[in-house]
Amino acid sequence: MSPVSEAIDAGTLPDRVWIYPNYHCNLECAYCLTESAPRSPRRIVDADRMIAIAREAAELGFGEIGITGGEPFLRRDMEETVAAMSEHLPITVLT
């Protein structure tokens, strides 16, 4: 068992890895924790990297991937990316 798996089992690390695929959003909510808005800088994690993170997270013993942002579904590739990531772990998307 890896040190990461042991930490997850012990409750030292959470079971879910969060990915922020983008920080831009179509809204400007005052309470937004990531300061996402239509005019926010376009910071993007590419699809291949997100799929690799899902694979690595599964190998390390994590149980789930969480996706949030910005608004993840402003990205045209998000549906296919989520489907590919879900081959490794269950996915929760906050939109």
mmCIF file of N, CA and C in Angstrom:
data_model
loop_
_atom_site.group_PDB
_atom_site.id
_atom_site.type_symbol
_atom_site.label_atom_id
_atom_site.label_comp_id
_atom_site.label_asym_id
_atom_site.label_seq_id
_atom_site.Cartn_x
_atom_site.Cartn_y
_atom_site.Cartn_z
ATOM 1 N N MET A 1 0.852 -1.185 0.000
ATOM 2 C CA MET A 1 0.000 0.000 0.000
ATOM 3 C C MET A 1 0.893 1.242 0.000
ATOM 4 N N SER A 2 0.543 2.204 -0.855
ATOM 5 C CA SER A 2 1.349 3.420 -0.959
ATOM 6 C C SER A 2 1.073 4.347 0.224
ATOM 7 N N PRO A 3 2.000 5.276 0.504
ATOM 8 C CA PRO A 3 1.762 6.255 1.567
ATOM 9 C C PRO A 3 0.490 7.079 1.319
ATOM 10 N N VAL A 4 0.195 7.355 0.060
ATOM 11 C CA VAL A 4 -1.021 8.115 -0.248
ATOM 12 C C VAL A 4 -2.250 7.280 0.090
ATOM 13 N N SER A 5 -2.258 6.012 -0.311
ATOM 14 C CA SER A 5 -3.380 5.125 0.009
ATOM 15 C C SER A 5 -3.557 5.001 1.518
ATOM 16 N N GLU A 6 -2.458 4.881 2.240
ATOM 17 C CA GLU A 6 -2.520 4.795 3.703
ATOM 18 C C GLU A 6 -3.119 6.065 4.297
ATOM 19 N N ALA A 7 -2.746 7.229 3.760
ATOM 20 C CA ALA A 7 -3.279 8.496 4.260
ATOM 21 C C ALA A 7 -4.773 8.622 3.962
ATOM 22 N N ILE A 8 -5.205 8.139 2.817
ATOM 23 C CA ILE A 8 -6.636 8.156 2.491
ATOM 24 C C ILE A 8 -7.378 7.248 3.458
ATOM 25 N N ASP A 9 -6.871 6.026 3.648
ATOM 26 C CA ASP A 9 -7.511 5.081 4.562
ATOM 27 C C ASP A 9 -7.563 5.605 5.988
ATOM 28 N N ALA A 10 -6.520 6.343 6.408
ATOM 29 C CA ALA A 10 -6.467 6.886 7.763
ATOM 30 C C ALA A 10 -7.296 8.159 7.915
ATOM 31 N N GLY A 11 -7.779 8.703 6.814
ATOM 32 C CA GLY A 11 -8.549 9.938 6.881
ATOM 33 C C GLY A 11 -7.707 11.195 6.887
ATOM 34 N N THR A 12 -6.400 11.052 6.684
ATOM 35 C CA THR A 12 -5.511 12.210 6.628
ATOM 36 C C THR A 12 -5.692 12.979 5.324
ATOM 37 N N LEU A 13 -5.941 12.252 4.253
ATOM 38 C CA LEU A 13 -6.243 12.847 2.944
ATOM 39 C C LEU A 13 -7.691 12.545 2.600
ATOM 40 N N PRO A 14 -8.367 13.481 1.942
ATOM 41 C CA PRO A 14 -9.731 13.179 1.499
ATOM 42 C C PRO A 14 -9.708 12.140 0.374
ATOM 43 N N ASP A 15 -10.833 11.526 0.138
ATOM 44 C CA ASP A 15 -10.962 10.490 -0.883
ATOM 45 C C ASP A 15 -11.108 11.077 -2.285
ATOM 46 N N ARG A 16 -11.371 12.379 -2.383
ATOM 47 C CA ARG A 16 -11.660 13.013 -3.671
ATOM 48 C C ARG A 16 -10.562 13.994 -4.053
ATOM 49 N N VAL A 17 -10.154 13.927 -5.317
ATOM 50 C CA VAL A 17 -9.217 14.883 -5.902
ATOM 51 C C VAL A 17 -10.042 15.902 -6.679
ATOM 52 N N TRP A 18 -9.792 17.187 -6.441
ATOM 53 C CA TRP A 18 -10.515 18.250 -7.153
ATOM 54 C C TRP A 18 -9.672 18.794 -8.290
ATOM 55 N N ILE A 19 -10.313 18.986 -9.428
ATOM 56 C CA ILE A 19 -9.671 19.573 -10.598
ATOM 57 C C ILE A 19 -10.471 20.801 -11.001
ATOM 58 N N TYR A 20 -9.772 21.886 -11.256
ATOM 59 C CA TYR A 20 -10.371 23.123 -11.755
ATOM 60 C C TYR A 20 -9.937 23.260 -13.212
ATOM 61 N N PRO A 21 -10.728 22.758 -14.151
ATOM 62 C CA PRO A 21 -10.292 22.748 -15.552
ATOM 63 C C PRO A 21 -10.213 24.131 -16.174
ATOM 64 N N ASN A 22 -10.943 25.085 -15.620
ATOM 65 C CA ASN A 22 -10.922 26.459 -16.119
ATOM 66 C C ASN A 22 -11.443 27.378 -15.025
ATOM 67 N N TYR A 23 -11.122 28.639 -15.142
ATOM 68 C CA TYR A 23 -11.580 29.606 -14.145
ATOM 69 C C TYR A 23 -12.532 30.628 -14.725
ATOM 70 N N HIS A 24 -12.807 30.576 -16.009
ATOM 71 C CA HIS A 24 -13.745 31.538 -16.559
ATOM 72 C C HIS A 24 -15.168 31.023 -16.378
ATOM 73 N N CYS A 25 -16.085 31.973 -16.279
ATOM 74 C CA CYS A 25 -17.476 31.651 -15.995
ATOM 75 C C CYS A 25 -18.355 32.685 -16.688
ATOM 76 N N ASN A 26 -19.599 32.311 -16.934
ATOM 77 C CA ASN A 26 -20.536 33.234 -17.556
ATOM 78 C C ASN A 26 -21.266 34.084 -16.519
ATOM 79 N N LEU A 27 -21.002 33.878 -15.237
ATOM 80 C CA LEU A 27 -21.629 34.651 -14.162
ATOM 81 C C LEU A 27 -20.572 35.436 -13.396
ATOM 82 N N GLU A 28 -21.020 36.385 -12.560
ATOM 83 C CA GLU A 28 -20.110 37.158 -11.711
ATOM 84 C C GLU A 28 -20.628 37.153 -10.282
ATOM 85 N N CYS A 29 -20.678 35.978 -9.664
ATOM 86 C CA CYS A 29 -21.207 35.834 -8.309
ATOM 87 C C CYS A 29 -20.243 36.457 -7.296
ATOM 88 N N ALA A 30 -20.741 37.306 -6.414
ATOM 89 C CA ALA A 30 -19.906 37.967 -5.422
ATOM 90 C C ALA A 30 -19.259 36.971 -4.462
ATOM 91 N N TYR A 31 -19.877 35.833 -4.260
ATOM 92 C CA TYR A 31 -19.392 34.844 -3.301
ATOM 93 C C TYR A 31 -18.442 33.813 -3.926
ATOM 94 N N CYS A 32 -18.106 33.948 -5.185
ATOM 95 C CA CYS A 32 -17.282 32.951 -5.877
ATOM 96 C C CYS A 32 -15.912 32.816 -5.208
ATOM 97 N N LEU A 33 -15.572 31.589 -4.812
ATOM 98 C CA LEU A 33 -14.298 31.345 -4.139
ATOM 99 C C LEU A 33 -13.109 31.360 -5.083
ATOM 100 N N THR A 34 -13.355 31.162 -6.383
ATOM 101 C CA THR A 34 -12.251 31.121 -7.341
ATOM 102 C C THR A 34 -12.140 32.398 -8.158
ATOM 103 N N GLU A 35 -12.955 33.394 -7.812
ATOM 104 C CA GLU A 35 -12.946 34.670 -8.513
ATOM 105 C C GLU A 35 -13.100 34.487 -10.015
ATOM 106 N N SER A 36 -14.015 33.593 -10.384
ATOM 107 C CA SER A 36 -14.288 33.341 -11.793
ATOM 108 C C SER A 36 -15.354 34.310 -12.292
ATOM 109 N N ALA A 37 -15.210 34.744 -13.521
ATOM 110 C CA ALA A 37 -16.163 35.678 -14.122
ATOM 111 C C ALA A 37 -15.873 35.739 -15.620
ATOM 112 N N PRO A 38 -16.761 36.386 -16.374
ATOM 113 C CA PRO A 38 -16.535 36.468 -17.822
ATOM 114 C C PRO A 38 -15.190 37.087 -18.210
ATOM 115 N N ARG A 39 -14.698 38.011 -17.403
ATOM 116 C CA ARG A 39 -13.440 38.685 -17.745
ATOM 117 C C ARG A 39 -12.232 38.117 -17.001
ATOM 118 N N SER A 40 -12.397 36.994 -16.305
ATOM 119 C CA SER A 40 -11.263 36.372 -15.604
ATOM 120 C C SER A 40 -10.255 35.842 -16.616
ATOM 121 N N PRO A 41 -8.994 35.821 -16.231
ATOM 122 C CA PRO A 41 -7.984 35.257 -17.134
ATOM 123 C C PRO A 41 -8.315 33.805 -17.484
ATOM 124 N N ARG A 42 -8.055 33.414 -18.696
ATOM 125 C CA ARG A 42 -8.335 32.066 -19.174
ATOM 126 C C ARG A 42 -7.220 31.125 -18.727
ATOM 127 N N ARG A 43 -7.409 30.493 -17.601
ATOM 128 C CA ARG A 43 -6.468 29.497 -17.083
ATOM 129 C C ARG A 43 -7.097 28.131 -17.331
ATOM 130 N N ILE A 44 -6.461 27.291 -18.109
ATOM 131 C CA ILE A 44 -7.064 26.031 -18.539
ATOM 132 C C ILE A 44 -6.105 24.874 -18.304
ATOM 133 N N VAL A 45 -6.650 23.764 -17.768
ATOM 134 C CA VAL A 45 -5.936 22.487 -17.709
ATOM 135 C C VAL A 45 -6.427 21.691 -18.908
ATOM 136 N N ASP A 46 -5.514 21.245 -19.769
ATOM 137 C CA ASP A 46 -5.975 20.575 -20.989
ATOM 138 C C ASP A 46 -6.547 19.191 -20.693
ATOM 139 N N ALA A 47 -7.333 18.691 -21.618
ATOM 140 C CA ALA A 47 -8.073 17.437 -21.448
ATOM 141 C C ALA A 47 -7.146 16.262 -21.175
ATOM 142 N N ASP A 48 -6.052 16.150 -21.907
ATOM 143 C CA ASP A 48 -5.126 15.036 -21.699
ATOM 144 C C ASP A 48 -4.568 15.033 -20.283
ATOM 145 N N ARG A 49 -4.275 16.211 -19.766
ATOM 146 C CA ARG A 49 -3.751 16.308 -18.391
ATOM 147 C C ARG A 49 -4.809 15.884 -17.375
ATOM 148 N N MET A 50 -6.060 16.293 -17.580
ATOM 149 C CA MET A 50 -7.122 15.907 -16.646
ATOM 150 C C MET A 50 -7.324 14.395 -16.634
ATOM 151 N N ILE A 51 -7.264 13.772 -17.805
ATOM 152 C CA ILE A 51 -7.408 12.315 -17.891
ATOM 153 C C ILE A 51 -6.233 11.631 -17.190
ATOM 154 N N ALA A 52 -5.037 12.170 -17.364
ATOM 155 C CA ALA A 52 -3.856 11.627 -16.683
ATOM 156 C C ALA A 52 -3.988 11.759 -15.169
ATOM 157 N N ILE A 53 -4.520 12.882 -14.706
ATOM 158 C CA ILE A 53 -4.733 13.070 -13.262
ATOM 159 C C ILE A 53 -5.709 12.025 -12.743
ATOM 160 N N ALA A 54 -6.787 11.766 -13.477
ATOM 161 C CA ALA A 54 -7.760 10.749 -13.060
ATOM 162 C C ALA A 54 -7.099 9.381 -12.963
ATOM 163 N N ARG A 55 -6.291 9.041 -13.941
ATOM 164 C CA ARG A 55 -5.595 7.751 -13.939
ATOM 165 C C ARG A 55 -4.637 7.666 -12.748
ATOM 166 N N GLU A 56 -3.847 8.715 -12.528
ATOM 167 C CA GLU A 56 -2.902 8.733 -11.410
ATOM 168 C C GLU A 56 -3.630 8.663 -10.073
ATOM 169 N N ALA A 57 -4.731 9.389 -9.955
ATOM 170 C CA ALA A 57 -5.501 9.388 -8.707
ATOM 171 C C ALA A 57 -6.019 7.986 -8.398
ATOM 172 N N ALA A 58 -6.506 7.287 -9.406
ATOM 173 C CA ALA A 58 -6.993 5.911 -9.205
ATOM 174 C C ALA A 58 -5.842 5.009 -8.771
ATOM 175 N N GLU A 59 -4.696 5.150 -9.402
ATOM 176 C CA GLU A 59 -3.532 4.330 -9.051
ATOM 177 C C GLU A 59 -3.054 4.589 -7.623
ATOM 178 N N LEU A 60 -3.212 5.828 -7.168
ATOM 179 C CA LEU A 60 -2.782 6.191 -5.820
ATOM 180 C C LEU A 60 -3.785 5.790 -4.745
ATOM 181 N N GLY A 61 -5.003 5.415 -5.145
ATOM 182 C CA GLY A 61 -5.985 4.967 -4.168
ATOM 183 C C GLY A 61 -7.107 5.940 -3.869
ATOM 184 N N PHE A 62 -7.174 7.054 -4.610
ATOM 185 C CA PHE A 62 -8.297 7.958 -4.421
ATOM 186 C C PHE A 62 -9.565 7.290 -4.943
ATOM 187 N N GLY A 63 -10.728 7.754 -4.476
ATOM 188 C CA GLY A 63 -11.977 7.109 -4.840
ATOM 189 C C GLY A 63 -12.862 7.901 -5.763
ATOM 190 N N GLU A 64 -12.545 9.174 -5.976
ATOM 191 C CA GLU A 64 -13.429 10.004 -6.786
ATOM 192 C C GLU A 64 -12.682 11.242 -7.274
ATOM 193 N N ILE A 65 -13.166 11.795 -8.379
ATOM 194 C CA ILE A 65 -12.668 13.068 -8.913
ATOM 195 C C ILE A 65 -13.808 14.079 -8.816
ATOM 196 N N GLY A 66 -13.491 15.275 -8.342
ATOM 197 C CA GLY A 66 -14.432 16.382 -8.354
ATOM 198 C C GLY A 66 -13.959 17.404 -9.379
ATOM 199 N N ILE A 67 -14.895 17.935 -10.143
ATOM 200 C CA ILE A 67 -14.570 18.944 -11.148
ATOM 201 C C ILE A 67 -15.421 20.175 -10.860
ATOM 202 N N THR A 68 -14.772 21.328 -10.817
ATOM 203 C CA THR A 68 -15.472 22.595 -10.619
ATOM 204 C C THR A 68 -14.670 23.669 -11.329
ATOM 205 N N GLY A 69 -14.938 24.911 -11.084
ATOM 206 C CA GLY A 69 -14.190 25.953 -11.768
ATOM 207 C C GLY A 69 -14.529 27.305 -11.178
ATOM 208 N N GLY A 70 -14.615 28.124 -12.045
ATOM 209 C CA GLY A 70 -15.271 28.519 -13.216
ATOM 210 C C GLY A 70 -16.458 27.600 -13.535
ATOM 211 N N GLU A 71 -16.890 27.760 -14.734
ATOM 212 C CA GLU A 71 -17.982 26.923 -15.254
ATOM 213 C C GLU A 71 -17.370 25.903 -16.203
ATOM 214 N N PRO A 72 -17.229 24.647 -15.744
ATOM 215 C CA PRO A 72 -16.565 23.640 -16.572
ATOM 216 C C PRO A 72 -17.196 23.463 -17.946
ATOM 217 N N PHE A 73 -18.517 23.554 -18.049
ATOM 218 C CA PHE A 73 -19.168 23.262 -19.320
ATOM 219 C C PHE A 73 -19.145 24.416 -20.314
ATOM 220 N N LEU A 74 -18.414 25.493 -19.998
ATOM 221 C CA LEU A 74 -18.109 26.484 -21.029
ATOM 222 C C LEU A 74 -17.071 25.920 -22.000
ATOM 223 N N ARG A 75 -16.389 24.884 -21.575
ATOM 224 C CA ARG A 75 -15.419 24.212 -22.445
ATOM 225 C C ARG A 75 -16.153 23.224 -23.337
ATOM 226 N N ARG A 76 -15.887 23.266 -24.598
ATOM 227 C CA ARG A 76 -16.565 22.390 -25.556
ATOM 228 C C ARG A 76 -16.129 20.928 -25.429
ATOM 229 N N ASP A 77 -14.951 20.695 -24.867
ATOM 230 C CA ASP A 77 -14.442 19.325 -24.742
ATOM 231 C C ASP A 77 -14.806 18.658 -23.420
ATOM 232 N N MET A 78 -15.563 19.332 -22.570
ATOM 233 C CA MET A 78 -15.780 18.840 -21.218
ATOM 234 C C MET A 78 -16.581 17.539 -21.167
ATOM 235 N N GLU A 79 -17.600 17.414 -21.972
ATOM 236 C CA GLU A 79 -18.415 16.196 -21.940
ATOM 237 C C GLU A 79 -17.565 14.962 -22.257
ATOM 238 N N GLU A 80 -16.768 15.040 -23.309
ATOM 239 C CA GLU A 80 -15.913 13.919 -23.687
ATOM 240 C C GLU A 80 -14.817 13.684 -22.651
ATOM 241 N N THR A 81 -14.291 14.759 -22.077
ATOM 242 C CA THR A 81 -13.235 14.635 -21.077
ATOM 243 C C THR A 81 -13.763 13.960 -19.821
ATOM 244 N N VAL A 82 -14.933 14.359 -19.372
ATOM 245 C CA VAL A 82 -15.541 13.730 -18.195
ATOM 246 C C VAL A 82 -15.785 12.247 -18.465
ATOM 247 N N ALA A 83 -16.267 11.921 -19.649
ATOM 248 C CA ALA A 83 -16.502 10.511 -19.996
ATOM 249 C C ALA A 83 -15.201 9.722 -19.940
ATOM 250 N N ALA A 84 -14.120 10.277 -20.463
ATOM 251 C CA ALA A 84 -12.826 9.588 -20.445
ATOM 252 C C ALA A 84 -12.294 9.454 -19.023
ATOM 253 N N MET A 85 -12.456 10.485 -18.215
ATOM 254 C CA MET A 85 -11.993 10.432 -16.830
ATOM 255 C C MET A 85 -12.771 9.402 -16.028
ATOM 256 N N SER A 86 -14.058 9.249 -16.348
ATOM 257 C CA SER A 86 -14.905 8.328 -15.586
ATOM 258 C C SER A 86 -14.535 6.868 -15.833
ATOM 259 N N GLU A 87 -13.677 6.602 -16.810
ATOM 260 C CA GLU A 87 -13.168 5.243 -17.000
ATOM 261 C C GLU A 87 -12.202 4.855 -15.880
ATOM 262 N N HIS A 88 -11.713 5.867 -15.132
ATOM 263 C CA HIS A 88 -10.750 5.623 -14.062
ATOM 264 C C HIS A 88 -11.375 5.746 -12.676
ATOM 265 N N LEU A 89 -12.236 6.742 -12.483
ATOM 266 C CA LEU A 89 -12.877 6.983 -11.187
ATOM 267 C C LEU A 89 -14.245 7.620 -11.404
ATOM 268 N N PRO A 90 -15.140 7.494 -10.417
ATOM 269 C CA PRO A 90 -16.397 8.238 -10.493
ATOM 270 C C PRO A 90 -16.115 9.737 -10.494
ATOM 271 N N ILE A 91 -16.973 10.492 -11.172
ATOM 272 C CA ILE A 91 -16.789 11.939 -11.331
ATOM 273 C C ILE A 91 -17.998 12.676 -10.765
ATOM 274 N N THR A 92 -17.726 13.773 -10.043
ATOM 275 C CA THR A 92 -18.756 14.716 -9.630
ATOM 276 C C THR A 92 -18.396 16.056 -10.257
ATOM 277 N N VAL A 93 -19.329 16.667 -10.980
ATOM 278 C CA VAL A 93 -19.088 17.966 -11.590
ATOM 279 C C VAL A 93 -19.996 18.980 -10.924
ATOM 280 N N LEU A 94 -19.402 20.037 -10.389
ATOM 281 C CA LEU A 94 -20.165 21.150 -9.828
ATOM 282 C C LEU A 94 -20.230 22.237 -10.887
ATOM 283 N N THR A 95 -21.426 22.595 -11.274
ATOM 284 C CA THR A 95 -21.621 23.564 -12.339
ATOM 285 C C THR A 95 -22.504 24.693 -11.857
#
